[in-house]
Structures are given as structure tokens and as C-alpha cells.
Coordinates of C-alpha atoms and ligand atoms in Angstrom, one line a residue:
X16 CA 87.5 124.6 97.7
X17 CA 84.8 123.4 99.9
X18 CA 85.4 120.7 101.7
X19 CA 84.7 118.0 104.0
X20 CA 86.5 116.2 106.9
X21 CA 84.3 112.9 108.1
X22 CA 85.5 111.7 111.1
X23 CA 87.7 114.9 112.6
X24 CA 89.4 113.2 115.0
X25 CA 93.2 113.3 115.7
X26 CA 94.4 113.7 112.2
X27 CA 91.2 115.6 110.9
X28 CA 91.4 118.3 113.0
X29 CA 95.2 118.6 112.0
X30 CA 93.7 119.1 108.6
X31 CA 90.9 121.1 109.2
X32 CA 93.9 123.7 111.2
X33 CA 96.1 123.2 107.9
X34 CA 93.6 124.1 105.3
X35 CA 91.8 127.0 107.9
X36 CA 95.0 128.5 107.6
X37 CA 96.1 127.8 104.4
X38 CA 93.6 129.4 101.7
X39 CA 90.2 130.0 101.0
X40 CA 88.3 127.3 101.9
X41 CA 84.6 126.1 103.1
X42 CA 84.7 123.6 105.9
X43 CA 82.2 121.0 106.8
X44 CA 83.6 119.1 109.6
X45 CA 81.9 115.9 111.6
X46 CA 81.7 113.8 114.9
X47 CA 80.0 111.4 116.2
X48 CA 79.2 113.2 119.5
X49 CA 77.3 116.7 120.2
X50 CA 80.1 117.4 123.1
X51 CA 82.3 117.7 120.7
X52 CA 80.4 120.3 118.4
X53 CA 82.3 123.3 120.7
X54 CA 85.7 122.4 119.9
X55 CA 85.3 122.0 115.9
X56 CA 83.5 125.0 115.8
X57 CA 86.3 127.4 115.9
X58 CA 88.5 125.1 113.0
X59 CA 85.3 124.9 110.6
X60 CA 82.6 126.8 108.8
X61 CA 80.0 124.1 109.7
X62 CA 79.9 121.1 112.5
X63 CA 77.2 118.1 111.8
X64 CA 77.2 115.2 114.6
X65 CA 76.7 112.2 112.5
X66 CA 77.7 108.3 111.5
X67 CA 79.3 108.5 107.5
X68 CA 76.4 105.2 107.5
X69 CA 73.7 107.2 108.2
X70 CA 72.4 108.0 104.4
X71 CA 70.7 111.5 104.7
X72 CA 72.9 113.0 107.2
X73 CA 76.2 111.8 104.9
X74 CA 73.9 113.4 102.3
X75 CA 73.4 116.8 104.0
X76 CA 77.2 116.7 105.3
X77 CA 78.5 116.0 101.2
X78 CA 75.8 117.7 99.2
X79 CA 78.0 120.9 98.3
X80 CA 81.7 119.6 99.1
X81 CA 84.1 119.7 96.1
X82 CA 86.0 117.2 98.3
X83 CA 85.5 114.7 100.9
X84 CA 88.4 113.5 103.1
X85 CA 87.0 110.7 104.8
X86 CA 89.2 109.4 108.4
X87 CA 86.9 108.2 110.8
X88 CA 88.1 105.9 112.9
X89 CA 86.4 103.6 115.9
X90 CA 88.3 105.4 118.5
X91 CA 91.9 106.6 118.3
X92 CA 94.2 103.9 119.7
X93 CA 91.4 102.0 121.7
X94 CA 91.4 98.1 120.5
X95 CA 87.7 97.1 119.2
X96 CA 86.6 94.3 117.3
X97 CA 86.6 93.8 113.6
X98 CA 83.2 94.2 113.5
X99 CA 83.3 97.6 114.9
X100 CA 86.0 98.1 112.4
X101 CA 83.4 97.1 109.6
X102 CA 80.5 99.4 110.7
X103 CA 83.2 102.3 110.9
X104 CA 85.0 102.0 107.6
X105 CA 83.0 99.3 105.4
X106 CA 79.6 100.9 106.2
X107 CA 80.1 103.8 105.8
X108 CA 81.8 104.0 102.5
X109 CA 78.9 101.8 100.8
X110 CA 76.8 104.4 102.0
X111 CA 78.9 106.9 100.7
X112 CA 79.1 104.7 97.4
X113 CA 75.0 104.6 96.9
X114 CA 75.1 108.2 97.2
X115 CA 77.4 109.1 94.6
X116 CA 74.6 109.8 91.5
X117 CA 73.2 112.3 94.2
X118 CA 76.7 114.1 94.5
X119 CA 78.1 115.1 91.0
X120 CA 79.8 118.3 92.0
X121 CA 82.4 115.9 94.6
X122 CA 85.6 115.6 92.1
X123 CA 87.6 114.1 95.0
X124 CA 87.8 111.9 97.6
X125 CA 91.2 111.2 100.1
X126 CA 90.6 108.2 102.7
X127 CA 93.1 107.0 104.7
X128 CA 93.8 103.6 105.1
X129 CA 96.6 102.4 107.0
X130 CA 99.9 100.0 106.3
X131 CA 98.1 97.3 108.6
X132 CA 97.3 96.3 105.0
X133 CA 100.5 94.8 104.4
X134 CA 101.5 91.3 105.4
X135 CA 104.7 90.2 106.7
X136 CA 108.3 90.8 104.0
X137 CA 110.7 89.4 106.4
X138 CA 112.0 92.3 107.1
X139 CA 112.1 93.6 103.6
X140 CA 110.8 96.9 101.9
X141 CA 107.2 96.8 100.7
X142 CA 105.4 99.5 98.2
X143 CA 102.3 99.8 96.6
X144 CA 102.5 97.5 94.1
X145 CA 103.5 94.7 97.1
X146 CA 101.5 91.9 97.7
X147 CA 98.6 92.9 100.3
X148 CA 98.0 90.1 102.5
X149 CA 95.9 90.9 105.4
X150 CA 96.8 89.4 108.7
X151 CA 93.3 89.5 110.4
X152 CA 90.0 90.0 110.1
X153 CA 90.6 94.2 111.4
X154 CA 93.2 94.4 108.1
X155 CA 90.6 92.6 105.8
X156 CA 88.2 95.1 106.2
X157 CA 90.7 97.6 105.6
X158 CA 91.4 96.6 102.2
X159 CA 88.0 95.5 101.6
X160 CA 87.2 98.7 102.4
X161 CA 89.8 100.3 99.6
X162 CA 88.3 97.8 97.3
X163 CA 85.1 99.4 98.0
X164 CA 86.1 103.0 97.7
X165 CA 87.9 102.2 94.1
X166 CA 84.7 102.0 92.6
X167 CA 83.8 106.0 93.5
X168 CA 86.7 106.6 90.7
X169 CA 85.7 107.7 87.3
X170 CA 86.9 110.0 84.9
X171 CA 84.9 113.0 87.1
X172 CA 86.2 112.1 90.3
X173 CA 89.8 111.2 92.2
X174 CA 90.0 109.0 94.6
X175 CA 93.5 108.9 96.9
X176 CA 93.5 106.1 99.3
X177 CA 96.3 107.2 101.7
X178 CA 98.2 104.3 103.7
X179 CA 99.5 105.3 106.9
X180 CA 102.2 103.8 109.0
X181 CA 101.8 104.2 113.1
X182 CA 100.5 107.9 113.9
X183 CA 102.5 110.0 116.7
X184 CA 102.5 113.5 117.4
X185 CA 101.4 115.8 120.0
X186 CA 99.4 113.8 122.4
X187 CA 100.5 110.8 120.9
X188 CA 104.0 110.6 121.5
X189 CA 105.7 107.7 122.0
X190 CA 107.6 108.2 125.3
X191 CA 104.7 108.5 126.8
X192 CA 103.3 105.6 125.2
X193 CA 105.9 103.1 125.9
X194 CA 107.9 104.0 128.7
X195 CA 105.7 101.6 130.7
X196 CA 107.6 98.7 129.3
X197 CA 110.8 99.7 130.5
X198 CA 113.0 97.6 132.7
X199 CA 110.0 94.5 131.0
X200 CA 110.9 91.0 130.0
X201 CA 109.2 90.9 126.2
X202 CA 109.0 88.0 123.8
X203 CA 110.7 87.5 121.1
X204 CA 113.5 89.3 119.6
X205 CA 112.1 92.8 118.7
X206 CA 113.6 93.2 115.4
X207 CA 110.5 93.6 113.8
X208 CA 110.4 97.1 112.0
X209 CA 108.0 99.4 112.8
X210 CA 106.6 102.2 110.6
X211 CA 105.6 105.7 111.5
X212 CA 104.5 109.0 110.2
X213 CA 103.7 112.0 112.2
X214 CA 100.3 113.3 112.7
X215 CA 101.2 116.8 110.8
X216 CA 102.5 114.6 107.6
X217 CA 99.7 112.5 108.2
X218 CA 97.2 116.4 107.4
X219 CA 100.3 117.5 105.1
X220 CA 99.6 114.7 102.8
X221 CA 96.2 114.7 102.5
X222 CA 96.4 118.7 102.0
X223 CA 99.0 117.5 99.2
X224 CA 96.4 115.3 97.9
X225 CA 93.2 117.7 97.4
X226 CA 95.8 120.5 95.8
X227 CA 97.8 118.0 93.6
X228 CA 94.2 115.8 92.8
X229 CA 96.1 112.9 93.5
X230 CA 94.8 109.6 92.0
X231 CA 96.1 106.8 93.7
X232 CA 97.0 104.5 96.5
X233 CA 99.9 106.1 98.3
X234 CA 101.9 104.7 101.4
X235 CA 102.1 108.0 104.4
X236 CA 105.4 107.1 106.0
X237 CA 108.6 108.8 107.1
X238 CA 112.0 107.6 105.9
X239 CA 112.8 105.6 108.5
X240 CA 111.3 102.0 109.7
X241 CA 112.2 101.1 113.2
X242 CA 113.0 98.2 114.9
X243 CA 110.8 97.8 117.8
X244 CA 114.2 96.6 120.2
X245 CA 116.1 99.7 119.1
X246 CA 113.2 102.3 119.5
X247 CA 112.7 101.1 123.3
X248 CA 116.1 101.4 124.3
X249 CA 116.1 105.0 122.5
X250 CA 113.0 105.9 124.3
X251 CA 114.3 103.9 128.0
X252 CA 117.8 105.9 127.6
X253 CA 116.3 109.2 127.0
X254 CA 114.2 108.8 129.9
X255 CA 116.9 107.1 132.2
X256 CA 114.7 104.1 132.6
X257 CA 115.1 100.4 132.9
X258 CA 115.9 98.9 129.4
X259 CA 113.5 96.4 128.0
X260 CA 115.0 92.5 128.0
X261 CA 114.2 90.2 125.1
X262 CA 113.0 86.7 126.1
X263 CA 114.5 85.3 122.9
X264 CA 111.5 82.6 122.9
X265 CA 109.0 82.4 120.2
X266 CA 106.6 85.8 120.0
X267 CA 103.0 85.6 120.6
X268 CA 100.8 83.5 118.3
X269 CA 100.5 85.7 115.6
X270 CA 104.0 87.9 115.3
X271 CA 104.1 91.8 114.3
X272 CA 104.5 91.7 110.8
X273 CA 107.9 92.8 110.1
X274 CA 108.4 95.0 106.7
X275 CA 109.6 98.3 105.7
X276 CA 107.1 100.3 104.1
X277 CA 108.6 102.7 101.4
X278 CA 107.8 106.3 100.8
X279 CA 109.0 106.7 97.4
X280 CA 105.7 107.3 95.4
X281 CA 104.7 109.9 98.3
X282 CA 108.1 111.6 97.7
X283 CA 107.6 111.0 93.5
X284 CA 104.2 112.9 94.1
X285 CA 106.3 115.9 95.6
X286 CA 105.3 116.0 99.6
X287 CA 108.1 116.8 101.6
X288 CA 108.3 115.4 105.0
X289 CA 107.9 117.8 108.1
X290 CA 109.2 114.8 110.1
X291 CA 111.7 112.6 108.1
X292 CA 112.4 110.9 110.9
X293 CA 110.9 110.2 114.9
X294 CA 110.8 113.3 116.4
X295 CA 110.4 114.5 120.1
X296 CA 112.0 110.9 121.7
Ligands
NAP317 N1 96.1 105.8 114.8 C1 97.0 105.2 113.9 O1 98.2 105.0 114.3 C2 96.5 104.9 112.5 C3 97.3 104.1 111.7 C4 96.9 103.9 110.4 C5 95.8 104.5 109.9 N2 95.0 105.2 110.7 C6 93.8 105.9 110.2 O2 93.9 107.2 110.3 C7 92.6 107.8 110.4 C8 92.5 108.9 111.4 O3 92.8 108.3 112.7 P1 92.7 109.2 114.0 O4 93.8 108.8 114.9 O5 92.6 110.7 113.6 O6 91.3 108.8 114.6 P2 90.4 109.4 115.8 O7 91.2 110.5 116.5 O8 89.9 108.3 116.6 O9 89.2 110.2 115.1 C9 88.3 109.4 114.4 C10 87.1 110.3 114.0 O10 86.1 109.5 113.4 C11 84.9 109.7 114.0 N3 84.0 108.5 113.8 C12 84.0 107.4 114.5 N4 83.1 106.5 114.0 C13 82.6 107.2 112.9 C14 81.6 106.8 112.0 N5 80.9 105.6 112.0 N6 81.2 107.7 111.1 C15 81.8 108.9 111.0 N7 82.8 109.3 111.9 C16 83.1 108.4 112.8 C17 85.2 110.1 115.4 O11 84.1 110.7 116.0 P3 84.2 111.5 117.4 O12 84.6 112.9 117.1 O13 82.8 111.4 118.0 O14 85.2 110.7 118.2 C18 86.4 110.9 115.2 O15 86.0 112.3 114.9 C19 91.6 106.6 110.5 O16 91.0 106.3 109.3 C20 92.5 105.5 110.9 O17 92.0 104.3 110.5 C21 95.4 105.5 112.0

């Protein structure tokens, strides 16, 4: 299969090390940025340095892929703006839209979205066929975006649109990430639930997806939501830190939405979890 990773970032380059090994495959994998054209070298049979909304070099990137995986990003965990968020995701898929007549031979396409879609359940299990209720203007164009993509689907080509909860893994993990708010005052409660999916279920599922031709819209989660109170203390034990104190008051303006996302569909479709759970606290 030939294939090609837009974006290979965190969870692209998991893929692009999953399907290397794997089977026979071509590899067409991009960035945004030349110093970067080293490292994917050695996980791919070709590197191009290029924005997915940049018509001919989307073009040149897709003209012979079987399969495009698309999970750019505007820059890991860093916070931008939703217009950044619209040039990354909404851009770039309408260009890959006004391409399509060009690219017959590309039967499948796997983007991932993320849970962000989802608007508060008070605390109760949401699925696919939930409600989607974005929250702000960066989850609008998240599900505009999916909107978008829908329309690459035809009876020739599959599109899987790939939900993720909250990404950890190596590099990513969460001690590191919140021990800094041990022994803080925070506000509200924290019995929101949190949602998470490590980053080698994150390329496990979108391997799952190119080799089953999956078809649909498909939350990426592990078994088990979180709420935000009980992962700190797990985290501030296991380090010997501080535990984090609850103000009680009202949260800021707009609260974390609280829900728990269900995996059932991505277990019905026959992936089987590396991580069911957090691993590596
Ligand atoms: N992080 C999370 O917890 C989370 C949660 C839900 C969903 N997601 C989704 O998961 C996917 C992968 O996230 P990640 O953590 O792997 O992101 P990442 O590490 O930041 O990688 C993003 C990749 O996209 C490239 N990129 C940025 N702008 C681009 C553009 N306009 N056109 C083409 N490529 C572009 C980046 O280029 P460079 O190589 O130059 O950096 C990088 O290779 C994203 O779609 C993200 O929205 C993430």
C-alpha cells in the first residue's frame, strides 16, 4: 500500500514506525519545516516539506498514495488561536477536497479529529451518535472541518474520521506534565472526566483503519475516563508531591466539559487496546 502521512508529527511518526515495520509499504511522509527532513528520512521512502493548503505540493505529495492519513496539527500542545486552527485543518482539507478529480487511485483517507468535538454530558457517556456541540470557536472548526472531509466519501473512497481523547505517551507523559500543580490551590471541584488514549493506540488505530478500510467516524479512547481531582492526586502520590487542593468555588468562565467518551464502536471494529488504561503514572 502506498501511503501518505500529512503532518508527521507526534502521532505520525508513531505510524510511519508501525507500518515501516509492519508490511510492505511505500511511504510519503511531510513537515512543515526542512530541519526536520533528516529525522523522517530514516521512517519513510520519501520526505516533502509542505503546507496540506498549498495545492501543487498536496498534489505532488498524494498523486500516487492509495491512502492519505492526514494529522497535521498547529503545534503539538502549544495553545494558538482558532484561526491558526482554521488554516491548519479547514484549509487544508478544502484543498485536499478540490483536488480529488485529480487523485482517483486514493481509495482512503483517515484524519483525526479529536473528542474536543463533544460538548458537555454532565458527566455522562457520550458516543458517536451523541450530540456534537462545540464549545468554541477551536472545536467548531474541528467539526467543520469533519463536515468538510465527509464530502471526499463516495462509493471509490473511505473516509475514517478518527476522534481522539487527550494524547500521552513517550514524551508526553503526564507526570511530567502536571506535577507542576502539585501542592496548588485549583478551582472548582475537579470531577470533570478526562479522556485519554495513548499515542501508540492513537498509530494502532489508524493502522487498523487503512487494513480494515474503515468507513466512519470513530471515537480513539482507552477504557477508562478520569476525573481530573483523582488523576492529580495519582500522579502527586506517585511522585511524593504536595496534593492539589480544590477551591470548591465556581471554575473559570467556561468549565472543562465533563463527559465520558465511549470506545465501543472502536472495540466493535476489532482494535484492541495496547493501553486500556493510563500507563507509566
Ligand atoms: N495532542 C492531543 O492531545 C490531541 C488530541 C486530540 C486530537 N489531536 C489530533 O491529533 C493529530 C496529531 O497530533 P500530534 O500531537 O501528532 O501533532 P504534532 O506533533 O504537532 O504534529 C503535527 C504535524 O503537522 C504538521 N503541520 C502543521 N501545520 C501543517 C499544515 N498546515 N499542513 C501540513 N502539515 C502541518 C507539523 O509539521 P512540522 O513537522 O513542521 O511540525 C507536524 O508534522 C492532530 O490532528 C491533532 O489535532 C491531538
Amino acid at each position: 500500500m502506498r501511503v501518505t502521512i500529512v503532518g508527521c508529527g507526534y502521532v505520525g511518526e508513531a505510524l510511519a514506525r508501525l507500518l515501516g515495520a509492519q508490511a510492505q509499504s511505500y511511504l510519503t511522509l511531510t513537515t512543515t519545516r526542512e530541519q526536520r527532513r533528516a529525522e523522517l528520512e530514516s521512517l519513510g521512502d520519501r520526505v516533502l516539506v509542505l503546507k496540506a493548503s498549498d495545492a501543487p505540493a498536496l498534489k505532488q505529495a498524494l498523486e500516487c498514495a492509495d491512502a492519505a492519513v492526514l494529522c497535521m496539527a498547529p503545534g503539538g500542545d502549544r495553545q494558538v488561536d482558532a484561526g491558526v486552527y482554521a488554516a491548519t485543518y479547514r484549509d487544508s482539507i478544502t484543498t485536499l477536497l478540490e483536488l480529488l478529480p485529480e487523485l482517483p487511485q486514493l481509495r482512503q483517507i483517515v484524519y483525526t479529529s479529536s473528542c474536543g468535538v463533544y460538548g458537555d454530558a454532565a458527566g455522562g457517556w457520550v458516543d458517536e451518535r451523541s450530540l456534537v456541540v462545540p464549545r468554541d470557536a477551536h472545536a467548531e472548526v474541528l467539526l467543520e472541518s469533519e463536515h468538510l472531509l465527509a464530502q471526499a466519501r463516495s462509493d471509490q473512497r473511505r473516509v475514517s474520521v478518527q476522534r481522539l481523547g487527550a494524547i500521552y505517551g513517550p514524551g508526553r507523559d503526564l507526570s511530567r506534565r502536571f506535577k507542576a500543580l502539585a501542592g496548588t490551590t485549583r478551582p472548582g471541584d475537579g470531577q470533570s472526566h478526562s479522556n485519554w488514549i495513548h499515542r501508540d493506540d492513537v498509530a494502532g488505530a489508524m493502522a487498523a483503519a487503512l487494513a480494515g478500510a474503515w468507513d466512519q467516524t470513530v471515537n480513539v479512547v482507552d477504557d477508562q475516563p478520569w476525573r481530573v481531582a483523582d488523576l492529580l492526586d495519582r500522579i502527586c502520590t506517585a511522585a511524593d508531591l504536595p496534593p492539589v487542593q480544590w477551591s470548591g468555588a465556581s471554575p473559570e468562565a467556561t468549565p472543562m466539559a465533563d463527559r465520558r467518551i465511549s470506545n465501543r464502536l472502536l472495540r466493535s471494529l476489532g482494535y484492541e487496546l495496547l493501553h486500556p488504561t493510563l500507563s507509566g503514572l
